[in-house]
Coordinates of C-alpha atoms in Angstrom, one line a residue:
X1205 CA 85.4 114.1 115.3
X1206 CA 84.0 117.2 113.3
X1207 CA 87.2 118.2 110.5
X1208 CA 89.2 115.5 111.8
X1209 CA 91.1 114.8 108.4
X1210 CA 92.4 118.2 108.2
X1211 CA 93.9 118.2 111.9
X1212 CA 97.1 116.2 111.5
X1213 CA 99.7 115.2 112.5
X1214 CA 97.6 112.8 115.5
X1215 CA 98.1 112.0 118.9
X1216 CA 99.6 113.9 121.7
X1217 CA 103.2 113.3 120.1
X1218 CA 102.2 114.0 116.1
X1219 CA 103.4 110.3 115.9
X1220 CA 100.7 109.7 113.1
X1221 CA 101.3 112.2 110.2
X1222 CA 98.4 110.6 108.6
X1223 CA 94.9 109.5 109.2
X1224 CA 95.5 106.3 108.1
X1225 CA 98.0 105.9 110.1
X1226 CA 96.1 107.0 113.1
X1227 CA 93.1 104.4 112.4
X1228 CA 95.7 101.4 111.9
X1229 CA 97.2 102.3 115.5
X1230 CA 94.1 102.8 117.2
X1231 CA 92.9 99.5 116.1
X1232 CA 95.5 97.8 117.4
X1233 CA 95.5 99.5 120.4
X1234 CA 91.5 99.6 121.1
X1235 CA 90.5 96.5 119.3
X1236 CA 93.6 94.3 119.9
X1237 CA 93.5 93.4 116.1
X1238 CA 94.9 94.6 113.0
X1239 CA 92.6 96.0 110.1
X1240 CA 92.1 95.1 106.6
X1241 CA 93.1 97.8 104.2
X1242 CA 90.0 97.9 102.8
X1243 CA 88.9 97.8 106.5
X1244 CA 91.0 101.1 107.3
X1245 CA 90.2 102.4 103.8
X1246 CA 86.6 102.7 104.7
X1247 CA 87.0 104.1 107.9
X1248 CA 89.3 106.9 106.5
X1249 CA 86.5 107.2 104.0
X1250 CA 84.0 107.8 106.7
X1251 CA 86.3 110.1 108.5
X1252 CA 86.9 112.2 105.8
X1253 CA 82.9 112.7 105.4
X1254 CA 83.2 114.9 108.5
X1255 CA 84.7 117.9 107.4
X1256 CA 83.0 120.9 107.0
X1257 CA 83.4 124.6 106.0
X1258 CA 84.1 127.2 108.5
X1259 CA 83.1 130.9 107.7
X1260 CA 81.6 129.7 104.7
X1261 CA 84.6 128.0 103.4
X1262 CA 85.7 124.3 102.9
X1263 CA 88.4 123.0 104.9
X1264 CA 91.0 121.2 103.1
X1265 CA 93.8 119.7 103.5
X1266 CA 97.0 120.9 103.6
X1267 CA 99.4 118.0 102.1
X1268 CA 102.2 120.3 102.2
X1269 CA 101.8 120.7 106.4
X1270 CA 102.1 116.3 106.1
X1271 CA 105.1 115.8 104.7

């Protein structure tokens, strides 16, 4: 899950362009249920804790790669 929210677009078929996205379908899928926002908000938060630097560097986002 390491640099997750800088890896979009998500699944095998870049169906999800954003993480948010991502979390709302996987909870439907895996849970059978759909999420809050504040539900989803938090998780994105979470996920978003996970990225790192690489070479000394902090991975960002690229928002112009998500559009």
């Amino acid at each position: 899950m390491r640099n997750v929210a800088v890896t979009a677009p998500y699944f095998h078929d870049g169906r999800a362009v954003n993480l948010e996205t991502a979390v709302e379908t996987m909870a439907e899928h895996q849970l059978g249920k759909r999420l809050a926002v504040r539900q989803r908000d938090a998780i994105v938060k979470f996920l978003n804790t996970l990225t790192g630097e690489y070479a000394g560097k902090a991975l960002t986002i690229n928002k112009a790669a998500h559009l």
